[in-house]
Each structure stands twice: as C-alpha cells, then as structure tokens.
C-alpha positions as YAML, in Angstrom:
chain: A
units: angstrom
residues:
- id: 1
  name: UNK
  ca: [-62.29, -58.45, -3.44]
- id: 2
  name: UNK
  ca: [-64.51, -57.80, -6.44]
- id: 3
  name: UNK
  ca: [-67.48, -55.66, -5.57]
- id: 4
  name: UNK
  ca: [-69.27, -55.66, -8.93]
- id: 5
  name: UNK
  ca: [-71.64, -52.83, -8.15]
- id: 6
  name: UNK
  ca: [-71.22, -52.79, -4.38]
- id: 7
  name: UNK
  ca: [-69.03, -49.69, -4.44]
- id: 8
  name: UNK
  ca: [-68.19, -48.18, -1.08]
- id: 9
  name: UNK
  ca: [-69.67, -44.85, -0.20]
- id: 10
  name: UNK
  ca: [-69.96, -42.83, 3.00]
- id: 11
  name: UNK
  ca: [-73.51, -44.06, 3.65]
- id: 12
  name: UNK
  ca: [-72.77, -47.77, 3.22]
- id: 13
  name: UNK
  ca: [-72.78, -49.77, 6.44]
- id: 14
  name: UNK
  ca: [-70.31, -52.67, 6.18]
- id: 15
  name: UNK
  ca: [-70.61, -55.22, 9.00]
- id: 16
  name: UNK
  ca: [-67.52, -56.27, 10.90]
- id: 17
  name: UNK
  ca: [-67.75, -60.01, 11.43]
- id: 18
  name: UNK
  ca: [-66.62, -61.52, 14.75]
- id: 19
  name: UNK
  ca: [-63.19, -63.14, 14.54]
- id: 20
  name: UNK
  ca: [-63.23, -66.92, 14.17]
- id: 21
  name: UNK
  ca: [-61.24, -67.58, 17.36]
- id: 22
  name: UNK
  ca: [-63.70, -65.57, 19.45]
- id: 23
  name: UNK
  ca: [-66.65, -67.48, 18.01]
- id: 24
  name: UNK
  ca: [-64.98, -70.83, 18.74]
- id: 25
  name: UNK
  ca: [-64.55, -69.74, 22.37]
- id: 26
  name: UNK
  ca: [-68.28, -68.93, 22.56]
- id: 27
  name: UNK
  ca: [-69.24, -72.21, 20.87]
- id: 28
  name: UNK
  ca: [-67.08, -74.35, 23.15]
- id: 29
  name: UNK
  ca: [-68.50, -72.57, 26.21]
- id: 30
  name: UNK
  ca: [-72.04, -73.31, 25.05]
- id: 31
  name: UNK
  ca: [-71.22, -76.96, 24.39]
- id: 32
  name: UNK
  ca: [-69.57, -77.25, 27.83]
- id: 33
  name: UNK
  ca: [-72.57, -75.77, 29.64]
- id: 34
  name: UNK
  ca: [-75.51, -76.99, 27.55]
- id: 35
  name: UNK
  ca: [-74.17, -79.98, 25.62]
- id: 36
  name: UNK
  ca: [-75.84, -81.10, 22.40]
- id: 37
  name: UNK
  ca: [-78.67, -78.61, 22.96]
- id: 38
  name: UNK
  ca: [-76.26, -75.88, 21.93]
- id: 39
  name: UNK
  ca: [-76.65, -76.92, 18.26]
- id: 40
  name: UNK
  ca: [-80.04, -75.21, 17.90]
- id: 41
  name: UNK
  ca: [-78.84, -72.12, 19.74]
- id: 42
  name: UNK
  ca: [-75.79, -71.77, 17.48]
- id: 43
  name: UNK
  ca: [-77.86, -72.33, 14.31]
- id: 44
  name: UNK
  ca: [-80.39, -69.72, 15.41]
- id: 45
  name: UNK
  ca: [-77.64, -67.27, 16.44]
- id: 46
  name: UNK
  ca: [-75.95, -67.61, 13.04]
- id: 47
  name: UNK
  ca: [-79.26, -67.15, 11.23]
- id: 48
  name: UNK
  ca: [-80.26, -64.07, 13.20]
- id: 49
  name: UNK
  ca: [-76.78, -62.55, 12.89]
- id: 50
  name: UNK
  ca: [-76.84, -62.91, 9.08]
- id: 51
  name: UNK
  ca: [-80.34, -61.42, 8.87]
- id: 52
  name: UNK
  ca: [-79.27, -58.47, 11.04]
- id: 53
  name: UNK
  ca: [-76.12, -57.88, 8.98]
- id: 54
  name: UNK
  ca: [-78.11, -57.92, 5.76]
- id: 55
  name: UNK
  ca: [-80.70, -55.44, 7.04]
- id: 56
  name: UNK
  ca: [-77.99, -53.01, 8.13]
- id: 57
  name: UNK
  ca: [-76.17, -53.01, 4.80]
- id: 58
  name: UNK
  ca: [-76.96, -50.42, 2.17]
- id: 59
  name: UNK
  ca: [-77.17, -52.61, -0.90]
- id: 60
  name: UNK
  ca: [-78.39, -51.18, -4.21]
- id: 61
  name: UNK
  ca: [-81.86, -52.55, -5.00]
- id: 62
  name: UNK
  ca: [-80.97, -53.39, -8.61]
- id: 63
  name: UNK
  ca: [-77.93, -55.52, -7.77]
- id: 64
  name: UNK
  ca: [-78.11, -59.21, -8.70]
- id: 65
  name: UNK
  ca: [-78.83, -61.38, -5.60]
- id: 66
  name: UNK
  ca: [-76.18, -63.94, -6.60]
- id: 67
  name: UNK
  ca: [-73.57, -61.16, -6.67]
- id: 68
  name: UNK
  ca: [-74.68, -59.89, -3.27]
- id: 69
  name: UNK
  ca: [-74.49, -63.40, -1.77]
- id: 70
  name: UNK
  ca: [-71.04, -64.04, -3.25]
- id: 71
  name: UNK
  ca: [-69.62, -60.69, -2.13]
- id: 72
  name: UNK
  ca: [-70.90, -60.96, 1.42]
- id: 73
  name: UNK
  ca: [-69.62, -64.52, 1.69]
- id: 74
  name: UNK
  ca: [-66.24, -63.42, 0.29]
- id: 75
  name: UNK
  ca: [-65.96, -60.73, 2.96]
- id: 76
  name: UNK
  ca: [-66.24, -63.39, 5.68]
- id: 77
  name: UNK
  ca: [-62.83, -64.78, 4.68]
- id: 78
  name: UNK
  ca: [-61.23, -61.61, 6.10]
- id: 79
  name: UNK
  ca: [-62.44, -62.65, 9.55]
- id: 80
  name: UNK
  ca: [-60.90, -66.12, 9.16]
- id: 81
  name: UNK
  ca: [-64.26, -67.90, 8.85]
- id: 82
  name: UNK
  ca: [-62.90, -70.09, 6.02]
- id: 83
  name: UNK
  ca: [-60.06, -70.09, 3.48]
- id: 84
  name: UNK
  ca: [-61.78, -70.84, 0.17]
- id: 85
  name: UNK
  ca: [-65.33, -70.96, -1.15]
- id: 86
  name: UNK
  ca: [-67.29, -72.22, -4.13]
- id: 87
  name: UNK
  ca: [-70.93, -71.52, -4.90]
- id: 88
  name: UNK
  ca: [-72.80, -73.83, -7.26]
- id: 89
  name: UNK
  ca: [-76.30, -72.86, -8.43]
- id: 90
  name: UNK
  ca: [-76.36, -75.20, -11.45]
- id: 91
  name: UNK
  ca: [-78.34, -77.94, -9.71]
- id: 92
  name: UNK
  ca: [-79.78, -76.47, -6.51]
- id: 93
  name: UNK
  ca: [-77.87, -74.22, -4.13]
- id: 94
  name: UNK
  ca: [-74.60, -75.60, -2.78]
- id: 95
  name: UNK
  ca: [-71.88, -73.67, -0.94]
- id: 96
  name: UNK
  ca: [-68.54, -75.42, -0.41]
- id: 97
  name: UNK
  ca: [-66.22, -73.93, 2.22]
- id: 98
  name: UNK
  ca: [-62.66, -75.01, 3.00]
- id: 99
  name: UNK
  ca: [-61.17, -74.94, 6.51]
- id: 100
  name: UNK
  ca: [-64.27, -73.56, 8.22]
- id: 101
  name: UNK
  ca: [-63.29, -72.16, 11.62]
- id: 102
  name: UNK
  ca: [-66.12, -74.06, 13.28]
- id: 103
  name: UNK
  ca: [-64.32, -77.35, 12.59]
- id: 104
  name: UNK
  ca: [-62.09, -76.35, 15.54]
- id: 105
  name: UNK
  ca: [-65.04, -76.22, 17.95]
- id: 106
  name: UNK
  ca: [-66.35, -79.08, 20.06]
- id: 107
  name: UNK
  ca: [-69.32, -79.72, 17.77]
- id: 108
  name: UNK
  ca: [-70.39, -82.46, 15.39]
- id: 109
  name: UNK
  ca: [-71.63, -79.96, 12.77]
- id: 110
  name: UNK
  ca: [-70.95, -76.38, 11.78]
- id: 111
  name: UNK
  ca: [-74.22, -75.22, 13.31]
- id: 112
  name: UNK
  ca: [-73.40, -71.52, 13.42]
- id: 113
  name: UNK
  ca: [-72.26, -71.43, 9.77]
- id: 114
  name: UNK
  ca: [-75.33, -73.45, 8.69]
- id: 115
  name: UNK
  ca: [-77.55, -70.89, 10.40]
- id: 116
  name: UNK
  ca: [-75.58, -67.97, 8.96]
- id: 117
  name: UNK
  ca: [-75.90, -69.32, 5.42]
- id: 118
  name: UNK
  ca: [-79.63, -69.99, 5.91]
- id: 119
  name: UNK
  ca: [-80.21, -66.48, 7.26]
- id: 120
  name: UNK
  ca: [-78.10, -64.79, 4.59]
- id: 121
  name: UNK
  ca: [-79.74, -66.63, 1.69]
- id: 122
  name: UNK
  ca: [-83.23, -66.12, 3.16]
- id: 123
  name: UNK
  ca: [-82.61, -62.39, 3.45]
- id: 124
  name: UNK
  ca: [-81.04, -61.90, 0.03]
- id: 125
  name: UNK
  ca: [-83.41, -64.09, -2.00]
- id: 126
  name: UNK
  ca: [-86.54, -63.22, 0.03]
- id: 127
  name: UNK
  ca: [-87.30, -66.94, 0.44]
- id: 128
  name: UNK
  ca: [-86.90, -69.00, 3.62]
- id: 129
  name: UNK
  ca: [-83.95, -71.41, 3.34]
- id: 130
  name: UNK
  ca: [-82.68, -74.22, 5.53]
- id: 131
  name: UNK
  ca: [-79.12, -75.50, 5.43]
- id: 132
  name: UNK
  ca: [-77.66, -78.98, 5.80]
- id: 133
  name: UNK
  ca: [-73.99, -79.90, 5.94]
- id: 134
  name: UNK
  ca: [-71.73, -82.73, 4.89]
- id: 135
  name: UNK
  ca: [-67.96, -82.76, 5.19]
- id: 136
  name: UNK
  ca: [-64.91, -84.75, 4.26]
- id: 137
  name: UNK
  ca: [-61.63, -85.46, 6.08]
- id: 138
  name: UNK
  ca: [-59.80, -82.74, 4.11]
- id: 139
  name: UNK
  ca: [-61.67, -80.04, 6.09]
- id: 140
  name: UNK
  ca: [-64.07, -79.29, 3.25]
- id: 141
  name: UNK
  ca: [-67.65, -78.61, 4.30]
- id: 142
  name: UNK
  ca: [-70.47, -78.74, 1.76]
- id: 143
  name: UNK
  ca: [-73.61, -76.82, 2.68]
- id: 144
  name: UNK
  ca: [-76.82, -77.49, 0.79]
- id: 145
  name: UNK
  ca: [-79.41, -74.72, 0.99]
- id: 146
  name: UNK
  ca: [-83.00, -75.70, 0.41]
- id: 147
  name: UNK
  ca: [-85.86, -73.25, -0.12]
- id: 148
  name: UNK
  ca: [-88.93, -74.06, 1.88]
- id: 149
  name: UNK
  ca: [-92.43, -72.78, 1.45]
- id: 150
  name: UNK
  ca: [-93.60, -70.56, 4.24]
- id: 151
  name: UNK
  ca: [-95.68, -67.52, 4.98]
- id: 152
  name: UNK
  ca: [-92.56, -65.83, 6.38]
- id: 153
  name: UNK
  ca: [-91.58, -62.61, 4.63]
- id: 154
  name: UNK
  ca: [-87.96, -61.53, 4.26]
...
C-alpha cells in the first residue's frame, strides 16, 4: 500500500476495521429483527464508525485530503470490505467498489458502506456529505458523494 506521506510512527493510531463476515452477521441480524428500518441504523453506524476512526488517526495536517481518503479506503481492502476501488473526482465525487462485502447481506443497498463513505469524506474534507449507491450485476457498486450545505462542523 502506498502511504505517500502517511508514514508509520509509534504515535500513529491505525484503526483495525471489523472483518467483512462479522459485519454481514450483524447486518443480517438487524434485518431479521427490525426489517427495512435497519437501513437507517446501518447507514448511521457506518457514518459514525468512519468519523470515529478518522478522529483517532494521527494524520499530518499538511497531507492532501484526496491522498488521505484514498489511503484509508485502500486499507479497508485488507479487511475484505471490497476487492478493487476507483475514485473519480473529475466530475463530482464518485467511488466505485468491486465485490463489496455488503452485497452478501440481506439488504437492498449497501447502507453501512454508504454511511462509512459519507462519514469518512465529511471528516476528511470538513464538509457534510451524503452518499447514494447504484450497482450492476457484476457486483460493482458505484457510490456518489454529494456535499450538502449545513452548519455542521467536522
């Protein structure tokens, strides 16, 4: 993994992401007990988890936000969250993920991942973001992040 300025040191706090299989178990349990109402819970959980991870990391203040976002997202592959990623900032903010673990859960959307991406981008870019998803039959999920105006501070 390229770190491009995010060199490890003894003071750096690197989050350990939950394994994909464990998260699918949690998601399926929520869907079984709550039903469709679990979508908002999973989105909010993903968002809060990303915000918490970002706060706990020791990231140099002068590091480019796009580099931070890319490196943190890359590290999620080691926990089997997805197999390949692309980030496109040329016309908006689009993240394409292949084989997202959440496709194996009993959900219509990748609600947890949508929340995680919204929370991570909001924290890194200091702007509130929302995230929408579209997918194709080849297990490719496209997440569009949209900045929204708000009085919230990140």
